[in-house]
mmCIF file of C-alpha atoms in Angstrom:
data_model
loop_
_atom_site.group_PDB
_atom_site.id
_atom_site.type_symbol
_atom_site.label_atom_id
_atom_site.label_comp_id
_atom_site.label_asym_id
_atom_site.label_seq_id
_atom_site.Cartn_x
_atom_site.Cartn_y
_atom_site.Cartn_z
ATOM 1 C CA MET A 8 32.152 40.680 -104.262
ATOM 2 C CA TYR A 9 28.446 41.158 -104.904
ATOM 3 C CA ARG A 10 27.722 42.666 -101.532
ATOM 4 C CA PHE A 11 27.983 46.180 -102.999
ATOM 5 C CA LEU A 12 24.689 45.447 -104.843
ATOM 6 C CA LEU A 13 22.957 45.477 -101.454
ATOM 7 C CA THR A 14 24.121 48.933 -100.447
ATOM 8 C CA PRO A 15 21.404 51.624 -100.021
ATOM 9 C CA ARG A 16 22.299 53.244 -103.350
ATOM 10 C CA TRP A 17 21.918 49.988 -105.242
ATOM 11 C CA LEU A 18 18.799 48.943 -103.347
ATOM 12 C CA LEU A 19 17.183 52.201 -104.458
ATOM 13 C CA LEU A 20 18.174 51.455 -108.065
ATOM 14 C CA HIS A 21 16.684 47.950 -107.803
ATOM 15 C CA ALA A 22 13.435 49.395 -106.415
ATOM 16 C CA VAL A 23 13.190 51.927 -109.233
ATOM 17 C CA ALA A 24 13.779 49.204 -111.845
ATOM 18 C CA VAL A 25 11.139 46.918 -110.313
ATOM 19 C CA ALA A 26 8.628 49.788 -110.043
ATOM 20 C CA ALA A 27 9.199 50.738 -113.687
ATOM 21 C CA LEU A 28 8.841 47.118 -114.799
ATOM 22 C CA VAL A 29 5.604 46.600 -112.845
ATOM 23 C CA GLY A 30 4.213 49.925 -114.049
ATOM 24 C CA PHE A 31 4.922 49.156 -117.709
ATOM 25 C CA VAL A 32 3.368 45.689 -117.418
ATOM 26 C CA ILE A 33 0.231 47.070 -115.725
ATOM 27 C CA LEU A 34 -0.139 49.801 -118.358
ATOM 28 C CA GLY A 35 0.298 47.208 -121.078
ATOM 29 C CA TRP A 36 -2.423 44.987 -119.643
ATOM 30 C CA TRP A 37 -4.694 48.022 -119.248
ATOM 31 C CA GLN A 38 -4.289 48.950 -122.919
ATOM 32 C CA TYR A 39 -4.894 45.340 -123.904
ATOM 33 C CA GLY A 40 -8.093 45.351 -121.848
ATOM 34 C CA VAL A 41 -9.212 48.558 -123.569
ATOM 35 C CA TYR A 42 -8.498 46.932 -126.926
ATOM 36 C CA GLN A 43 -10.556 43.853 -126.026
ATOM 37 C CA ASP A 44 -13.459 45.990 -124.789
ATOM 38 C CA SER A 45 -13.454 48.208 -127.890
ATOM 39 C CA GLN A 46 -13.090 45.301 -130.289
ATOM 40 C CA GLY A 47 -15.833 43.418 -128.464
ATOM 41 C CA ARG A 48 -18.233 46.337 -128.872
ATOM 42 C CA TYR A 49 -17.417 46.608 -132.573
ATOM 43 C CA ASP A 50 -18.058 42.878 -132.957
ATOM 44 C CA THR A 51 -21.371 43.259 -131.118
ATOM 45 C CA ARG A 52 -22.475 45.987 -133.525
ATOM 46 C CA ASP A 53 -21.676 43.733 -136.476
ATOM 47 C CA ARG A 54 -24.054 40.975 -135.346
ATOM 48 C CA VAL A 55 -27.253 40.421 -137.332
ATOM 49 C CA PRO A 56 -30.381 42.258 -136.124
ATOM 50 C CA VAL A 57 -32.839 40.375 -133.893
ATOM 51 C CA PRO A 58 -36.227 41.410 -132.471
ATOM 52 C CA VAL A 59 -36.017 43.848 -129.575
ATOM 53 C CA ALA A 60 -38.176 41.543 -127.442
ATOM 54 C CA GLU A 61 -35.403 38.916 -127.555
ATOM 55 C CA LEU A 62 -32.869 41.380 -126.148
ATOM 56 C CA ALA A 63 -34.581 43.573 -123.593
ATOM 57 C CA GLY A 64 -37.816 44.127 -121.725
ATOM 58 C CA PRO A 65 -39.565 47.165 -120.254
ATOM 59 C CA GLY A 66 -37.753 48.931 -117.444
ATOM 60 C CA ALA A 67 -34.771 46.534 -117.443
ATOM 61 C CA GLU A 68 -31.180 47.604 -118.071
ATOM 62 C CA LEU A 69 -29.914 46.731 -121.540
ATOM 63 C CA GLY A 70 -26.835 44.956 -120.223
ATOM 64 C CA ASP A 71 -25.309 42.785 -122.943
ATOM 65 C CA ALA A 72 -27.997 43.965 -125.372
ATOM 66 C CA ALA A 73 -26.321 47.380 -125.637
ATOM 67 C CA ASP A 74 -24.783 47.985 -129.083
ATOM 68 C CA ARG A 75 -26.803 45.156 -130.633
ATOM 69 C CA GLN A 76 -28.709 45.666 -133.866
ATOM 70 C CA ALA A 77 -32.396 45.109 -133.301
ATOM 71 C CA VAL A 78 -35.703 45.155 -135.149
ATOM 72 C CA VAL A 79 -38.979 46.398 -133.761
ATOM 73 C CA GLU A 80 -42.466 46.650 -135.282
ATOM 74 C CA GLY A 81 -45.199 48.918 -134.023
ATOM 75 C CA ALA A 82 -46.781 52.342 -134.327
ATOM 76 C CA TYR A 83 -45.240 55.687 -133.405
ATOM 77 C CA LEU A 84 -46.805 57.701 -130.605
ATOM 78 C CA ALA A 85 -46.815 61.018 -132.452
ATOM 79 C CA ASP A 86 -48.176 63.026 -129.522
ATOM 80 C CA GLN A 87 -45.205 61.963 -127.367
ATOM 81 C CA GLN A 88 -42.432 62.923 -129.784
ATOM 82 C CA VAL A 89 -39.668 65.115 -128.312
ATOM 83 C CA LEU A 90 -36.701 67.043 -129.665
ATOM 84 C CA VAL A 91 -33.201 67.133 -128.164
ATOM 85 C CA PRO A 92 -31.776 70.566 -129.031
ATOM 86 C CA GLY A 93 -28.139 71.538 -129.370
ATOM 87 C CA ARG A 94 -26.950 68.460 -131.260
ATOM 88 C CA ILE A 95 -24.442 68.681 -134.118
ATOM 89 C CA HIS A 96 -24.600 66.780 -137.393
ATOM 90 C CA ASP A 97 -22.235 67.489 -140.300
ATOM 91 C CA ASP A 98 -20.887 70.508 -138.373
ATOM 92 C CA THR A 99 -24.373 72.025 -138.183
ATOM 93 C CA LEU A 100 -26.330 72.688 -135.013
ATOM 94 C CA GLY A 101 -29.805 71.204 -134.874
ATOM 95 C CA SER A 102 -31.922 68.745 -132.894
ATOM 96 C CA PHE A 103 -32.331 65.015 -132.439
ATOM 97 C CA VAL A 104 -35.826 63.695 -133.051
ATOM 98 C CA VAL A 105 -36.985 61.029 -130.574
ATOM 99 C CA THR A 106 -40.335 59.333 -131.137
ATOM 100 C CA PRO A 107 -41.655 56.551 -128.873
ATOM 101 C CA LEU A 108 -42.927 53.468 -130.669
ATOM 102 C CA ARG A 109 -45.407 51.051 -129.127
ATOM 103 C CA THR A 110 -45.181 47.397 -130.118
ATOM 104 C CA GLY A 111 -48.061 44.959 -130.346
ATOM 105 C CA ASP A 112 -47.264 43.518 -126.914
ATOM 106 C CA GLY A 113 -47.231 46.946 -125.249
ATOM 107 C CA LEU A 114 -43.481 47.608 -125.051
ATOM 108 C CA ILE A 115 -42.590 51.260 -125.705
ATOM 109 C CA VAL A 116 -39.302 51.793 -127.526
ATOM 110 C CA PRO A 117 -37.911 55.347 -127.747
ATOM 111 C CA VAL A 118 -36.595 55.668 -131.305
ATOM 112 C CA LEU A 119 -33.969 58.236 -132.221
ATOM 113 C CA ARG A 120 -35.252 58.794 -135.742
ATOM 114 C CA GLY A 121 -32.453 61.186 -136.710
ATOM 115 C CA TRP A 122 -31.472 64.855 -136.832
ATOM 116 C CA VAL A 123 -33.153 67.980 -138.180
ATOM 117 C CA TYR A 124 -31.893 71.521 -138.602
ATOM 118 C CA ASP A 125 -35.219 73.242 -137.938
ATOM 119 C CA PRO A 126 -37.980 71.834 -135.703
ATOM 120 C CA ALA A 127 -40.447 73.151 -138.276
ATOM 121 C CA ASP A 128 -38.954 71.029 -141.062
ATOM 122 C CA PRO A 129 -41.395 68.561 -142.660
ATOM 123 C CA GLU A 130 -38.949 65.764 -141.797
ATOM 124 C CA VAL A 131 -40.137 66.010 -138.199
ATOM 125 C CA ALA A 132 -43.587 64.692 -139.156
ATOM 126 C CA VAL A 133 -44.321 61.251 -137.710
ATOM 127 C CA PRO A 134 -45.276 58.426 -140.120
ATOM 128 C CA ASP A 135 -48.738 56.949 -139.671
ATOM 129 C CA GLY A 136 -49.567 53.299 -139.284
ATOM 130 C CA SER A 137 -47.365 50.312 -138.533
ATOM 131 C CA VAL A 138 -43.651 50.560 -139.232
ATOM 132 C CA VAL A 139 -40.666 48.243 -138.941
ATOM 133 C CA VAL A 140 -37.561 49.934 -137.573
ATOM 134 C CA THR A 141 -34.054 48.492 -137.636
ATOM 135 C CA GLY A 142 -31.286 50.125 -135.639
ATOM 136 C CA TYR A 143 -28.859 49.945 -132.741
ATOM 137 C CA LEU A 144 -29.914 49.507 -129.131
ATOM 138 C CA LEU A 145 -28.099 52.090 -127.018
ATOM 139 C CA PRO A 146 -28.152 52.747 -123.260
ATOM 140 C CA PRO A 147 -29.670 55.985 -121.914
ATOM 141 C CA GLU A 148 -27.650 59.151 -122.214
ATOM 142 C CA THR A 149 -26.358 60.867 -119.099
ATOM 143 C CA PRO A 150 -26.505 64.564 -118.111
ATOM 144 C CA GLY A 151 -22.985 64.852 -119.531
ATOM 145 C CA HIS A 152 -24.425 64.378 -123.013
ATOM 146 C CA ALA A 153 -26.602 67.481 -122.689
ATOM 147 C CA THR A 154 -25.400 70.430 -124.749
ATOM 148 C CA VAL A 155 -27.927 73.003 -123.546
ATOM 149 C CA ARG A 156 -26.751 75.745 -121.212
ATOM 150 C CA THR A 157 -26.915 75.177 -117.474
ATOM 151 C CA GLY A 158 -30.204 76.515 -116.178
ATOM 152 C CA GLN A 159 -31.665 76.878 -119.659
ATOM 153 C CA VAL A 160 -35.440 76.424 -119.697
ATOM 154 C CA LEU A 161 -36.434 74.100 -122.521
ATOM 155 C CA ASP A 162 -39.540 74.563 -124.588
ATOM 156 C CA ALA A 163 -42.427 72.145 -124.346
ATOM 157 C CA GLY A 164 -41.633 68.951 -126.205
ATOM 158 C CA GLN A 165 -37.866 69.251 -125.661
ATOM 159 C CA VAL A 166 -35.493 67.218 -123.478
ATOM 160 C CA ALA A 167 -31.863 67.851 -122.593
ATOM 161 C CA TYR A 168 -30.754 64.268 -123.205
ATOM 162 C CA ILE A 169 -32.249 60.874 -124.010
ATOM 163 C CA ALA A 170 -32.969 59.101 -120.735
ATOM 164 C CA PRO A 171 -35.995 57.565 -118.965
ATOM 165 C CA ASP A 172 -36.330 60.420 -116.461
ATOM 166 C CA GLN A 173 -36.357 63.018 -119.237
ATOM 167 C CA LEU A 174 -38.848 61.123 -121.378
ATOM 168 C CA GLU A 175 -41.055 60.373 -118.381
ATOM 169 C CA GLN A 176 -41.339 64.084 -117.621
ATOM 170 C CA ARG A 177 -41.753 65.425 -121.154
ATOM 171 C CA ALA A 178 -43.253 62.548 -123.149
ATOM 172 C CA GLU A 179 -45.167 61.026 -120.251
ATOM 173 C CA LEU A 180 -43.622 57.612 -120.828
ATOM 174 C CA ALA A 181 -44.087 55.215 -117.940
ATOM 175 C CA ALA A 182 -40.729 53.682 -117.067
ATOM 176 C CA ALA A 183 -42.413 50.350 -116.361
ATOM 177 C CA GLU A 184 -43.576 50.144 -119.974
ATOM 178 C CA ALA A 185 -40.586 51.678 -121.761
ATOM 179 C CA LEU A 186 -37.252 50.304 -122.851
ATOM 180 C CA HIS A 187 -34.429 51.491 -120.577
ATOM 181 C CA GLY A 188 -32.489 52.958 -123.471
ATOM 182 C CA PHE A 189 -33.305 53.846 -127.050
ATOM 183 C CA LEU A 190 -33.103 52.520 -130.598
ATOM 184 C CA LEU A 191 -30.999 54.495 -133.071
ATOM 185 C CA LEU A 192 -32.856 54.195 -136.377
ATOM 186 C CA GLN A 193 -30.904 53.026 -139.396
ATOM 187 C CA GLU A 194 -33.712 51.723 -141.633
ATOM 188 C CA GLU A 195 -37.471 52.142 -141.660
ATOM 189 C CA ASP A 196 -40.094 50.197 -143.596
ATOM 190 C CA PRO A 197 -42.140 51.605 -145.233
ATOM 191 C CA GLU A 198 -39.685 54.388 -145.971
ATOM 192 C CA PRO A 199 -41.324 57.788 -145.408
ATOM 193 C CA ALA A 200 -41.279 60.500 -148.058
ATOM 194 C CA ALA A 201 -39.554 62.875 -145.631
ATOM 195 C CA ALA A 202 -37.574 61.892 -142.565
ATOM 196 C CA PRO A 203 -34.843 63.258 -140.283
ATOM 197 C CA ALA A 204 -31.241 62.723 -141.357
ATOM 198 C CA VAL A 205 -30.147 59.234 -140.308
ATOM 199 C CA LEU A 206 -27.311 59.295 -137.773
ATOM 200 C CA ASP A 207 -24.276 57.028 -137.757
ATOM 201 C CA VAL A 208 -23.960 54.989 -134.581
ATOM 202 C CA ASP A 209 -20.322 56.004 -134.119
ATOM 203 C CA SER A 210 -21.314 59.668 -134.053
ATOM 204 C CA VAL A 211 -24.081 59.148 -131.487
ATOM 205 C CA ALA A 212 -22.297 56.606 -129.275
ATOM 206 C CA PRO A 213 -18.579 56.606 -130.127
ATOM 207 C CA ILE A 214 -16.743 53.631 -128.700
ATOM 208 C CA ARG A 215 -13.405 55.399 -128.463
ATOM 209 C CA ASP A 216 -11.674 58.317 -130.124
ATOM 210 C CA VAL A 217 -8.985 55.945 -131.418
ATOM 211 C CA SER A 218 -9.193 52.648 -133.229
ATOM 212 C CA PRO A 219 -8.846 49.421 -131.228
ATOM 213 C CA TRP A 220 -5.702 48.617 -133.213
ATOM 214 C CA GLN A 221 -4.103 51.749 -131.806
ATOM 215 C CA ASN A 222 -4.792 50.468 -128.295
ATOM 216 C CA LEU A 223 -3.192 47.165 -129.287
ATOM 217 C CA SER A 224 -0.087 49.008 -130.487
ATOM 218 C CA TYR A 225 0.060 50.897 -127.175
ATOM 219 C CA TRP A 226 -0.106 47.555 -125.361
ATOM 220 C CA ALA A 227 2.894 46.316 -127.371
ATOM 221 C CA GLN A 228 4.805 49.549 -126.750
ATOM 222 C CA TRP A 229 4.376 49.361 -122.980
ATOM 223 C CA TRP A 230 5.658 45.801 -122.966
ATOM 224 C CA VAL A 231 8.629 46.828 -125.109
ATOM 225 C CA PHE A 232 9.351 49.471 -122.488
ATOM 226 C CA ALA A 233 9.161 46.748 -119.805
ATOM 227 C CA VAL A 234 11.730 44.638 -121.670
ATOM 228 C CA ALA A 235 13.899 47.737 -122.151
ATOM 229 C CA ALA A 236 13.772 48.428 -118.396
ATOM 230 C CA VAL A 237 15.002 44.895 -117.671
ATOM 231 C CA VAL A 238 17.779 45.177 -120.266
ATOM 232 C CA PHE A 239 18.827 48.565 -118.877
ATOM 233 C CA TRP A 240 18.936 47.230 -115.305
ATOM 234 C CA VAL A 241 20.932 44.132 -116.306
ATOM 235 C CA SER A 242 23.358 46.301 -118.283
ATOM 236 C CA ILE A 243 24.001 48.581 -115.310
ATOM 237 C CA VAL A 244 24.490 45.665 -112.906
ATOM 238 C CA ARG A 245 26.873 43.848 -115.267
ATOM 239 C CA SER A 246 28.884 47.019 -115.829
ATOM 240 C CA ALA A 247 29.140 47.590 -112.085
ATOM 241 C CA VAL A 248 30.245 43.980 -111.494
ATOM 242 C CA ARG A 249 32.935 44.261 -114.176
ATOM 243 C CA ASN A 250 34.264 47.457 -112.621
ATOM 244 C CA ARG A 251 34.260 45.805 -109.217
ATOM 245 C CA ARG A 252 36.210 42.819 -110.499
ATOM 246 C CA SER A 253 38.676 45.119 -112.191
ATOM 247 C CA GLU A 254 39.249 47.011 -108.951
ATOM 248 C CA LEU A 255 39.778 43.792 -106.989
ATOM 249 C CA SER A 256 42.146 42.315 -109.549
ATOM 250 C CA GLU A 257 44.495 45.315 -109.620
ATOM 251 C CA PRO A 258 47.631 44.662 -107.562
ATOM 252 C CA ALA A 259 48.096 46.771 -104.493
ATOM 253 C CA PRO A 260 50.772 49.439 -104.943
ATOM 254 C CA SER A 261 54.117 48.280 -103.484
ATOM 255 C CA ARG A 262 55.761 50.312 -100.796
ATOM 256 C CA VAL A 263 59.109 51.876 -101.601
ATOM 257 C CA PRO A 264 61.567 51.186 -98.781
ATOM 258 C CA SER A 265 62.779 54.283 -97.055
#
């Protein structure tokens, strides 16, 4: 009686149901993985600050140190400060201010001190003497972060994005001495009288455009769809079996004698 379930039409239906089930499960696991990655990065950013030297060294990739809060003490290299034009803060176009800082042991840490509207603003001035900077360690930007026009010639002291190759060319930072990334300033001690506008880490390096809880809800939805696909397939098969039984149980029409 169940042989009809192995006909080409039914085999195609079985294949579609299995494909839908597998697809929904895979999409659910993918969303769950995105949730874990996003939540893990948020948790990393919530950890207490530690000295930069404990997290990364010169020229080495940040690896697991990315997104960590870190503290560094040293002196700014004012003559190597650069601006990153075309960056938006509070819906206003301006520039990022990046100033290398040299620690006592020789490590150079590019510090994104903040944002200014006009390069001539007094906030661009570099503090003298030793400073202690607390912020977030972030990996280098990529060319995709650049907001300047293609082929645009930048002025002296400007870079298109924050990366070792850009800083090496414009700020003359030796990659072997510099951190492979940058520190996004959140606090500075002593606090200068005038400073660039401090940037929120989520605006400079957004983790995702949606909250991790939204990814978790998507994961649940895909698995609900997977269960629904199974229920739908079982319902169709049971209905077909009932119809088949009904057809087989009906008595054959009797012949009327001629």
